[in-house]
PDB file of C-alpha atoms in Angstrom:
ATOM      1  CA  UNK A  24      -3.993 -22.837   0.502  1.00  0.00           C
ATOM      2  CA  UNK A  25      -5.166 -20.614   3.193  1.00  0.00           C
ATOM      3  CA  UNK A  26      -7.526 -17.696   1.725  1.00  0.00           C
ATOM      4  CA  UNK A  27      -6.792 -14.314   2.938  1.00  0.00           C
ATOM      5  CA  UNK A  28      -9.892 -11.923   2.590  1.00  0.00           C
ATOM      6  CA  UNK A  29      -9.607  -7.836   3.471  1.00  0.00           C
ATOM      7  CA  UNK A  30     -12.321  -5.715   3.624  1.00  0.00           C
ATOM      8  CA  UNK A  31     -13.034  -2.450   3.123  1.00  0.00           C
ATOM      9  CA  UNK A  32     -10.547  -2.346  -0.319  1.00  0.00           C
ATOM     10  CA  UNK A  33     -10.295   1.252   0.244  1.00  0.00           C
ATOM     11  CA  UNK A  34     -11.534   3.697   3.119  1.00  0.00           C
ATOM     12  CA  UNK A  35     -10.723   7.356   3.479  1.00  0.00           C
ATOM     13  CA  UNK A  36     -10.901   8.840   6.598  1.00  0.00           C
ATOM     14  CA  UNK A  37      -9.269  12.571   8.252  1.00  0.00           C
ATOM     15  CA  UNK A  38      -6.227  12.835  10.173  1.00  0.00           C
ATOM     16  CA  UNK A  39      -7.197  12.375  13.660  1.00  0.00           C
ATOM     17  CA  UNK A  40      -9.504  10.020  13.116  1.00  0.00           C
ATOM     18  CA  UNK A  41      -9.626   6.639  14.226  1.00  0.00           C
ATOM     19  CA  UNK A  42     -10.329   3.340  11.607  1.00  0.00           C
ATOM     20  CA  UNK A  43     -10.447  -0.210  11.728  1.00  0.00           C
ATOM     21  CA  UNK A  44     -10.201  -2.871   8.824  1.00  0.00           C
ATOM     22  CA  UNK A  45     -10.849  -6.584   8.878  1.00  0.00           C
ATOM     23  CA  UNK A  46      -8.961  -9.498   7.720  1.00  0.00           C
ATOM     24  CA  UNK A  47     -10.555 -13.058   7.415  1.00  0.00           C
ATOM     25  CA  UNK A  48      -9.076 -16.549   6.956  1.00  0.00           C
ATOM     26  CA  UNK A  49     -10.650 -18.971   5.011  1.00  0.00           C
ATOM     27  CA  UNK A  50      -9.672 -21.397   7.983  1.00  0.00           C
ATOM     28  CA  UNK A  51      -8.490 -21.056  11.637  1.00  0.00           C
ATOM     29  CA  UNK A  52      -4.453 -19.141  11.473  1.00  0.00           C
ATOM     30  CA  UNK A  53      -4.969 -19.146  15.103  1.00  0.00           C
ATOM     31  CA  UNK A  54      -2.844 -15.950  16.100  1.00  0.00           C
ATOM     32  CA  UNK A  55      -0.292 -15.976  13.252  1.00  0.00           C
ATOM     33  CA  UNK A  56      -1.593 -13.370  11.592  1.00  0.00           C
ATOM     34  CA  UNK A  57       1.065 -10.339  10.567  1.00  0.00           C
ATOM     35  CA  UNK A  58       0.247  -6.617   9.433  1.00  0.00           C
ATOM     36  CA  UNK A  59       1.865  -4.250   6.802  1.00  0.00           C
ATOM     37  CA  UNK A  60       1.822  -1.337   5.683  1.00  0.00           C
ATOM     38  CA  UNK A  61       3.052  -0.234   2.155  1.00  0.00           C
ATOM     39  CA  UNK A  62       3.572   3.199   0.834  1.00  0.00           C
ATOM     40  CA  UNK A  63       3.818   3.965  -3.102  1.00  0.00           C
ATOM     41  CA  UNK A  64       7.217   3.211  -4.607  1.00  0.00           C
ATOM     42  CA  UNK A  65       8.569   1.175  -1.337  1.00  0.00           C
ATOM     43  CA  UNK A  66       9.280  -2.100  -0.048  1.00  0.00           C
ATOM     44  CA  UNK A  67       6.463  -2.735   2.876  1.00  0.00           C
ATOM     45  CA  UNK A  68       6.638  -2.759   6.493  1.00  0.00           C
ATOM     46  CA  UNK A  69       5.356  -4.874   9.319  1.00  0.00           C
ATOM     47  CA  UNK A  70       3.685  -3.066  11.584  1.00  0.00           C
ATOM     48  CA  UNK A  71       2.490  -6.335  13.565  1.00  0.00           C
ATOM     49  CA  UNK A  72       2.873  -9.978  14.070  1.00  0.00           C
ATOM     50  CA  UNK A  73       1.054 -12.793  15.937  1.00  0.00           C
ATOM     51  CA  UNK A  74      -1.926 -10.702  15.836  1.00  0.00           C
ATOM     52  CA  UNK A  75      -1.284  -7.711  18.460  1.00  0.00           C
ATOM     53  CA  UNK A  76       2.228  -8.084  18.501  1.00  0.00           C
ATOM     54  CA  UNK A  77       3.818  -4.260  17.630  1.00  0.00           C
ATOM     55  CA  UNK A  78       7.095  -4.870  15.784  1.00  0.00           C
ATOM     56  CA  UNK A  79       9.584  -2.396  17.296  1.00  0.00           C
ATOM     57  CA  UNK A  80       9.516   1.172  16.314  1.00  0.00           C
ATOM     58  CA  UNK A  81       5.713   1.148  15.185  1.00  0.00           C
ATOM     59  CA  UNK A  82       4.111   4.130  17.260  1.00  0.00           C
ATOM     60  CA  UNK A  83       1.200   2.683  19.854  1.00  0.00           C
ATOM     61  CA  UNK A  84      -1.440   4.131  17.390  1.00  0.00           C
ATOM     62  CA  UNK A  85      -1.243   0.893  16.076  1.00  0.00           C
ATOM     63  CA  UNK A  86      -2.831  -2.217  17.447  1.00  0.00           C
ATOM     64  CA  UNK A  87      -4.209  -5.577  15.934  1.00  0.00           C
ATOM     65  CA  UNK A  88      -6.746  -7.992  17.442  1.00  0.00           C
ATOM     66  CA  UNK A  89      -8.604 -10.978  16.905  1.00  0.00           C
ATOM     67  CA  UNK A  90      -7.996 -14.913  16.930  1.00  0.00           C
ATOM     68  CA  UNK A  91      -8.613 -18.162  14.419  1.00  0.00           C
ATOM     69  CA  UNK A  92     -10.047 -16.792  11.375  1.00  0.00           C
ATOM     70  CA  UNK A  93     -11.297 -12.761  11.982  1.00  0.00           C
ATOM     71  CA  UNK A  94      -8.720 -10.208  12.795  1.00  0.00           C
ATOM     72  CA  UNK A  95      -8.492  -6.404  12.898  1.00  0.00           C
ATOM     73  CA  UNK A  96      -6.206  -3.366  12.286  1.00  0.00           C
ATOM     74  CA  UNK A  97      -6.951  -0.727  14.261  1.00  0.00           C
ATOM     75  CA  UNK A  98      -5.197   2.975  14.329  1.00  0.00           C
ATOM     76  CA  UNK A  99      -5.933   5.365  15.956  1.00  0.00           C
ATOM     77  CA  UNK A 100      -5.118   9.449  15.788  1.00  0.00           C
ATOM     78  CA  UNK A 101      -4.235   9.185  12.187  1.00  0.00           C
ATOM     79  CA  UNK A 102      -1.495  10.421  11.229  1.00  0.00           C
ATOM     80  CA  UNK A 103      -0.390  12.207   7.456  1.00  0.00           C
ATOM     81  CA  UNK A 104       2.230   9.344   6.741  1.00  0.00           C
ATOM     82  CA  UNK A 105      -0.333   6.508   8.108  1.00  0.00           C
ATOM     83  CA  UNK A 106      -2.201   6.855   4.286  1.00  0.00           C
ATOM     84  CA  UNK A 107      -1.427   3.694   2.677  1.00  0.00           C
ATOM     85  CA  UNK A 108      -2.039   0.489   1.876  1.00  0.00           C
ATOM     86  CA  UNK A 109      -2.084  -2.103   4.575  1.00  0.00           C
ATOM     87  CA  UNK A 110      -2.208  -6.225   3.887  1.00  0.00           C
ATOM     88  CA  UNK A 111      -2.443  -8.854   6.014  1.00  0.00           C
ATOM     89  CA  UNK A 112      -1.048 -11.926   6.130  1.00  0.00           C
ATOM     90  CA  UNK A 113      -1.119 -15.530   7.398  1.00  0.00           C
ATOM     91  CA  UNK A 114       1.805 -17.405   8.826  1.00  0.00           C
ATOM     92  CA  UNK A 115       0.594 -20.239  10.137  1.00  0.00           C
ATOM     93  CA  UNK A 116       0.909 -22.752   7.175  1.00  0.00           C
ATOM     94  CA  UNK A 117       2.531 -22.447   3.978  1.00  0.00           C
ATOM     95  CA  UNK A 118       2.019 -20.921   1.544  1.00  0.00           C
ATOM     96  CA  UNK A 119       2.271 -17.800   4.001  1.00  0.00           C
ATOM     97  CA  UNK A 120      -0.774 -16.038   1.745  1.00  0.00           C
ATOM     98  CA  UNK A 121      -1.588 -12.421   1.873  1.00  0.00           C
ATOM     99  CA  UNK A 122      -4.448 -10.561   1.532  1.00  0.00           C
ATOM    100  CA  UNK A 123      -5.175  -8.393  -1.404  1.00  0.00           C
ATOM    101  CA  UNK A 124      -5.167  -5.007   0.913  1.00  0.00           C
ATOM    102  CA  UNK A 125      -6.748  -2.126   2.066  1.00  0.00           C
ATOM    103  CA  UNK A 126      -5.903   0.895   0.477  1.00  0.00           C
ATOM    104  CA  UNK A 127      -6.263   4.108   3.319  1.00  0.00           C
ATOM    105  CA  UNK A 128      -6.838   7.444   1.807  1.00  0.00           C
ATOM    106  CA  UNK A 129      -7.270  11.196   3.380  1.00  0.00           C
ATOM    107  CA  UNK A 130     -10.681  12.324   3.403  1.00  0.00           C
TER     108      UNK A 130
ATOM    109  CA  UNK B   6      21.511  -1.868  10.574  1.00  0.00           C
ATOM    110  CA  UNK B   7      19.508  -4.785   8.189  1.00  0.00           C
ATOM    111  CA  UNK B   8      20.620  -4.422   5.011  1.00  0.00           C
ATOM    112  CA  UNK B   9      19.291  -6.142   2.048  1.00  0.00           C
ATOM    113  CA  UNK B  10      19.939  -5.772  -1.438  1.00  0.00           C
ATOM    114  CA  UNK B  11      18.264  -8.040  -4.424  1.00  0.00           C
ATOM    115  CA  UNK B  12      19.850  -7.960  -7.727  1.00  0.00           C
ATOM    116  CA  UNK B  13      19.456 -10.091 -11.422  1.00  0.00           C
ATOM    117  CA  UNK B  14      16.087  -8.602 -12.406  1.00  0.00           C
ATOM    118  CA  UNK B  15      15.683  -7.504 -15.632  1.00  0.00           C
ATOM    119  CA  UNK B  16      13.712  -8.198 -18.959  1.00  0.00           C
ATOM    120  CA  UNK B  17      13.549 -12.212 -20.632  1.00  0.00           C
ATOM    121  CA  UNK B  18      11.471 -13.526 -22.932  1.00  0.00           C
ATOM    122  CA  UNK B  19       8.897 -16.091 -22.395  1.00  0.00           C
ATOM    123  CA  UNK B  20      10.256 -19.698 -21.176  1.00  0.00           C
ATOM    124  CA  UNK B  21      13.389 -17.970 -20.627  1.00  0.00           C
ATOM    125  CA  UNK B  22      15.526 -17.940 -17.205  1.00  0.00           C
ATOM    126  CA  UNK B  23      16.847 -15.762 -14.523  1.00  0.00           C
ATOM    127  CA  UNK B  24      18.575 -15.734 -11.126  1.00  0.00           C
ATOM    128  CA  UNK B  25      17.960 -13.679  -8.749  1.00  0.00           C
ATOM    129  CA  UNK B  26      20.358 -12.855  -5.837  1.00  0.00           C
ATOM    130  CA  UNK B  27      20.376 -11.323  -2.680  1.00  0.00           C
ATOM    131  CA  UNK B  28      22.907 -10.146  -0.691  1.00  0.00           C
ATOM    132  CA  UNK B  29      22.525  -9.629   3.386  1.00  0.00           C
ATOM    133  CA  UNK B  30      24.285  -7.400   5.870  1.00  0.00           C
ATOM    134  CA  UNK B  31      23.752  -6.231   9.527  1.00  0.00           C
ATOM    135  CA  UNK B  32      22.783  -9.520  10.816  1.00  0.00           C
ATOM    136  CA  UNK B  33      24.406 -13.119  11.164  1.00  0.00           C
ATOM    137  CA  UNK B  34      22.345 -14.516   7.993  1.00  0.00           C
ATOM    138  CA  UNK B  35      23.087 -18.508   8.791  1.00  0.00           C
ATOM    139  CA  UNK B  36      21.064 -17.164  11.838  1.00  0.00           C
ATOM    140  CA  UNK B  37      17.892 -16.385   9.789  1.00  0.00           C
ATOM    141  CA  UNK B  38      15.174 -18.098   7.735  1.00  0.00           C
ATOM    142  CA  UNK B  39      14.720 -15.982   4.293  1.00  0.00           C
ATOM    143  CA  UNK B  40      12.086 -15.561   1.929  1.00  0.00           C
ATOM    144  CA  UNK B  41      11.123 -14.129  -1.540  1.00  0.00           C
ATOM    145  CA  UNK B  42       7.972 -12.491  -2.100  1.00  0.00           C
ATOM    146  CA  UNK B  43       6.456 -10.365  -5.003  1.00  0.00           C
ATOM    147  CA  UNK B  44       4.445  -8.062  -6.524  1.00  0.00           C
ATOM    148  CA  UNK B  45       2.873  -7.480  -9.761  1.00  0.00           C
ATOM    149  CA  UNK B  46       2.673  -3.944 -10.993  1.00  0.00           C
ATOM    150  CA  UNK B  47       0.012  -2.058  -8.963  1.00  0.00           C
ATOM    151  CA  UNK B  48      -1.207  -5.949  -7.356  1.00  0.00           C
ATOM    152  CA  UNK B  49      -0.619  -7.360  -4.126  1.00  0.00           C
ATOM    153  CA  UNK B  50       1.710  -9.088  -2.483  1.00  0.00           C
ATOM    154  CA  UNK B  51       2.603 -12.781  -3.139  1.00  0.00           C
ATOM    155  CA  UNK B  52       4.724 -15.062  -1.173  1.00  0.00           C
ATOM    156  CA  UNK B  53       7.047 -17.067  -3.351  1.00  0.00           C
ATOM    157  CA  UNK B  54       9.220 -19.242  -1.302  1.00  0.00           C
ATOM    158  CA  UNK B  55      11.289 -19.550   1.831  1.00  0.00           C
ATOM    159  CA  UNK B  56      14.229 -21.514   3.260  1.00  0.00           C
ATOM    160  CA  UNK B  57      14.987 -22.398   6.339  1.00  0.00           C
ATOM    161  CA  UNK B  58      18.582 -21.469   8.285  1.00  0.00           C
ATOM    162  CA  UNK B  59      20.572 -24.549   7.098  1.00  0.00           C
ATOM    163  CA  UNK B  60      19.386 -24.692   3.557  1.00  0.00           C
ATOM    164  CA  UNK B  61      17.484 -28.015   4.103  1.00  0.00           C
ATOM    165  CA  UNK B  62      14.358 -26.748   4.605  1.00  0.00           C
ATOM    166  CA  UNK B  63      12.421 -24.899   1.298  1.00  0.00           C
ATOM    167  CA  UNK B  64       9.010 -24.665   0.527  1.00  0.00           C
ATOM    168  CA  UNK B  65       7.075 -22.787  -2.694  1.00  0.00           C
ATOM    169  CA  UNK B  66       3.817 -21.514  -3.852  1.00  0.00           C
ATOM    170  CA  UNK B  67       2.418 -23.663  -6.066  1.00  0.00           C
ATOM    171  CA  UNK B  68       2.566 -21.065  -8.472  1.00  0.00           C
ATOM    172  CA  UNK B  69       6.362 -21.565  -9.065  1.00  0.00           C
ATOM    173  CA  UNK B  70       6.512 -24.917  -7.782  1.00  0.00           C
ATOM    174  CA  UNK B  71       8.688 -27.040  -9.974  1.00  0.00           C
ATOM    175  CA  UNK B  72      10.195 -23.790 -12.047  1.00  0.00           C
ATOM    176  CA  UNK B  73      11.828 -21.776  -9.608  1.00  0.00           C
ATOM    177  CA  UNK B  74      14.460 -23.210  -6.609  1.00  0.00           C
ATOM    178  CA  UNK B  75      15.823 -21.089  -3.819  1.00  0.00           C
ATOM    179  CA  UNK B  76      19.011 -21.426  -2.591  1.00  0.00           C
ATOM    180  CA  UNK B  77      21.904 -19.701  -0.176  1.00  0.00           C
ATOM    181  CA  UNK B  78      25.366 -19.621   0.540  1.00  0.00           C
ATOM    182  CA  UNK B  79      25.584 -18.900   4.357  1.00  0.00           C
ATOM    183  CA  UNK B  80      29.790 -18.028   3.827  1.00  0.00           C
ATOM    184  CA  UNK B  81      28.821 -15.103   1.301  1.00  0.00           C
ATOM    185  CA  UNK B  82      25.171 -13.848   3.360  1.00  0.00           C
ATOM    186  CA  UNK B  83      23.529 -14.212   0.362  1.00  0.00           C
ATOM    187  CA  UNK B  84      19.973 -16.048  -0.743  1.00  0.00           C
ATOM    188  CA  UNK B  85      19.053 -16.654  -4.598  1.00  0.00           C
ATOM    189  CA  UNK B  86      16.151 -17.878  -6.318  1.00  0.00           C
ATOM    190  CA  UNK B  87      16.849 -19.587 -10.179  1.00  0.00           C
ATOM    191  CA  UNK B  88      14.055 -19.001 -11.753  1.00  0.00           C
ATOM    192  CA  UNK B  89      12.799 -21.483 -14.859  1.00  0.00           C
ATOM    193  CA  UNK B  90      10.162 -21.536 -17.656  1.00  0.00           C
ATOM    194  CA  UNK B  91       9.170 -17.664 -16.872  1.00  0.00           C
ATOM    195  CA  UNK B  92       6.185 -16.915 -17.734  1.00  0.00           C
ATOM    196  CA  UNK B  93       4.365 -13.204 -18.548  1.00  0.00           C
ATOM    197  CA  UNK B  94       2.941 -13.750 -14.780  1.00  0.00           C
ATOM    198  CA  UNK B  95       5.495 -13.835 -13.184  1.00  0.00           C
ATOM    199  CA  UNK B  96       6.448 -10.440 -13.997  1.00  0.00           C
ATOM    200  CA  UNK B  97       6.756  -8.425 -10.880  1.00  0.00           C
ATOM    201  CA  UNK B  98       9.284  -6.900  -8.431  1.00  0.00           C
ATOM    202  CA  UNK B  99      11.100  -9.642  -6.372  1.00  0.00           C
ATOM    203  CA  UNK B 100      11.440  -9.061  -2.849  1.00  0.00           C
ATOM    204  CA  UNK B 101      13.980 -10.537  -0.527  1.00  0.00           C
ATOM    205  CA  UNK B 102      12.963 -10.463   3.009  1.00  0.00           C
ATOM    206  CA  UNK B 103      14.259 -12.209   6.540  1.00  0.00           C
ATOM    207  CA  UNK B 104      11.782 -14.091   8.016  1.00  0.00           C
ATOM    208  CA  UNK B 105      10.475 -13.112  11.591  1.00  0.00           C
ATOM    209  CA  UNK B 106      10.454 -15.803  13.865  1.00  0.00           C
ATOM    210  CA  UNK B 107       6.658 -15.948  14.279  1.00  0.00           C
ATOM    211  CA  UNK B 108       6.501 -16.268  10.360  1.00  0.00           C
ATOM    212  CA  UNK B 109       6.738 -12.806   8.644  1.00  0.00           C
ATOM    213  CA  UNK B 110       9.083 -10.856   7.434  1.00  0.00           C
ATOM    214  CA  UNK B 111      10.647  -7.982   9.332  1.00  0.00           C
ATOM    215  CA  UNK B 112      13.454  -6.272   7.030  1.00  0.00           C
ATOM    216  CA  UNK B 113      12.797  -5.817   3.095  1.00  0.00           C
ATOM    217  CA  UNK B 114      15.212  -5.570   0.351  1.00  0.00           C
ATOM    218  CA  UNK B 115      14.201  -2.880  -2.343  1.00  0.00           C
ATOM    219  CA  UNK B 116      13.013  -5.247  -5.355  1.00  0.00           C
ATOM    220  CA  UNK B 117      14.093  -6.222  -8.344  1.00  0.00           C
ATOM    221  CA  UNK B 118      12.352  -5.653 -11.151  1.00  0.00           C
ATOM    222  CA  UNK B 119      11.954  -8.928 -13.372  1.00  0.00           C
ATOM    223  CA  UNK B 120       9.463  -8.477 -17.099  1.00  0.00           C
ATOM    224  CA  UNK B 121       8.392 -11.303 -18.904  1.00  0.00           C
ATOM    225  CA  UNK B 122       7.580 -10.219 -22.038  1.00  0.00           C
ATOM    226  CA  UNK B 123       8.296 -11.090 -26.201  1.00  0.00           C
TER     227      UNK B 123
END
C-alpha cells in the first residue's frame, strides 16, 4: 500500500495569515493526490483533487501543488471557518490511503 | 442537490455482523462509482472499499478484505457494505461517499456509527 505522510500534525497560525502543509507519498501518485478539510462533528470536504484542482465552491484561498511523491496545501488570508483539520489523500492505486492529517488551529 | 444518507450502524458484539446501507439522491447513481470510508473516534480517515458503476468492479483494504463485501442495487440508488467477523477495530463511523472521477470523493453521507464491543 501506498504510505501517506503529513507534516506539521498541528500548526496554529492568525487569521490573515498565510500557511502551507506538506503531504508525502511513500512512492510516485503522480498528480492524484486529493485535499480535505474536516471540521469537528462533520463529514469532510474536498477542497482539491489531482493536485491543484479546486473542487467547485472552494474560495481561491485555496490552492495545492506539487507532483510524484511531495505535495502542498497552501491557503492563504485565513479565514475563522478555515481552522480544521485537513488530510490528504492518494488516488492513484488502491487502497486510495489517506494521510493521518494536519490539525490547523488559531493562534 | 447530493444527498446521501448511511444507515445500519449500531452496537454488536465481537465476531458479530452488520449491514450497512446507503441510500443516494440528487444524482443518477448507476452513473457513479461509490465508496465507504471510516473513521475511528478522534483518528483519521480510512478508505474501506469501492465499487465501480456496474457492480463488477470492487476492491478493499486489506484490513476488511475477506470480512466485509460491498454491494448496490442501481434500481433503488442505494450502496451497502455486509460486514463479517467485526472486530473491536473496526469500530468507527462509516462513511458513504461518491467517488470523483479523478479518484476521491466529492459528496459525503453523515456516518453511521458502528461499536464493536462485549
Amino acid at each position: 500500500d501506498i504510505q501517506m505522510t503529513q507534516s506539521p500534525s498541528s500548526l496554529s497560525a492568525s487569521v490573515g495569515a498565510s500557511v502551507t502543509m506538506t503531504c508525502r507519498a511513500s512512492q510516485s501518485v503522480t498528480n492524484f493526490l486529493n485535499w480535505y478539510q474536516q471540521k469537528p462533528g462533520k463529514a469532510p470536504e474536498l477542497l482539491i483533487y489531482f493536485t491543484s484542482k479546486l473542487q467547485s465552491g472552494v474560495p481561491s484561498r485555496f490552492s495545492g501543488s506539487g507532483s510524484g511523491t511531495d505535495f502542498t496545501l497552501t491557503i492563504s488570508n485565513l479565514q475563522p471557518e478555515d481552522f480544521a483539520t485537513y488530510f490528504c489523500q492518494q488516488s492513484y492505486r488502491t487502497p486510495y490511503t489517506f494521510g493521518q492529517g494536519t490539525k490547523l488551529e488559531i493562534k | 442537490q447530493v444527498q446521501l444518507a448511511e444507515s445500519g450502524g449500531g452496537l454488536v458484539e465481537p465476531g458479530g455482523s452488520l449491514r450497512l446501507s446507503c441510500e443516494v439522491s440528487g444524482v443518477t447513481f448507476s452513473d457513479h462509482y461509490m465508496t465507504w470510508i471510516r473513521q475511528a473516534p478522534g483518528k483519521g480517515l480510512e478508505w474501506v472499499s469501492y465499487m465501480n458503476s456496474r457492480g463488477d468492479t470492487v476492491d478493499y483494504a486489506d484490513s476488511v478484505k475477506g470480512r466485509f463485501t460491498i454491494s448496490r442495487d442501481n434500481a433503488r440508488a442505494s450502496l451497502f457494505l455486509q460486514m463479517n467477523s467485526l472486530g473491536v477495530e473496526d469500530t468507527a463511523l462509516y462513511y458513504c461517499a461518491r467517488s470523483h472521477e479523478y479518484g476521491g470523493v466529492d459528496y459525503w453521507g453523515q456516518g453511521t456509527l458502528v461499536t464493536v464491543s462485549s
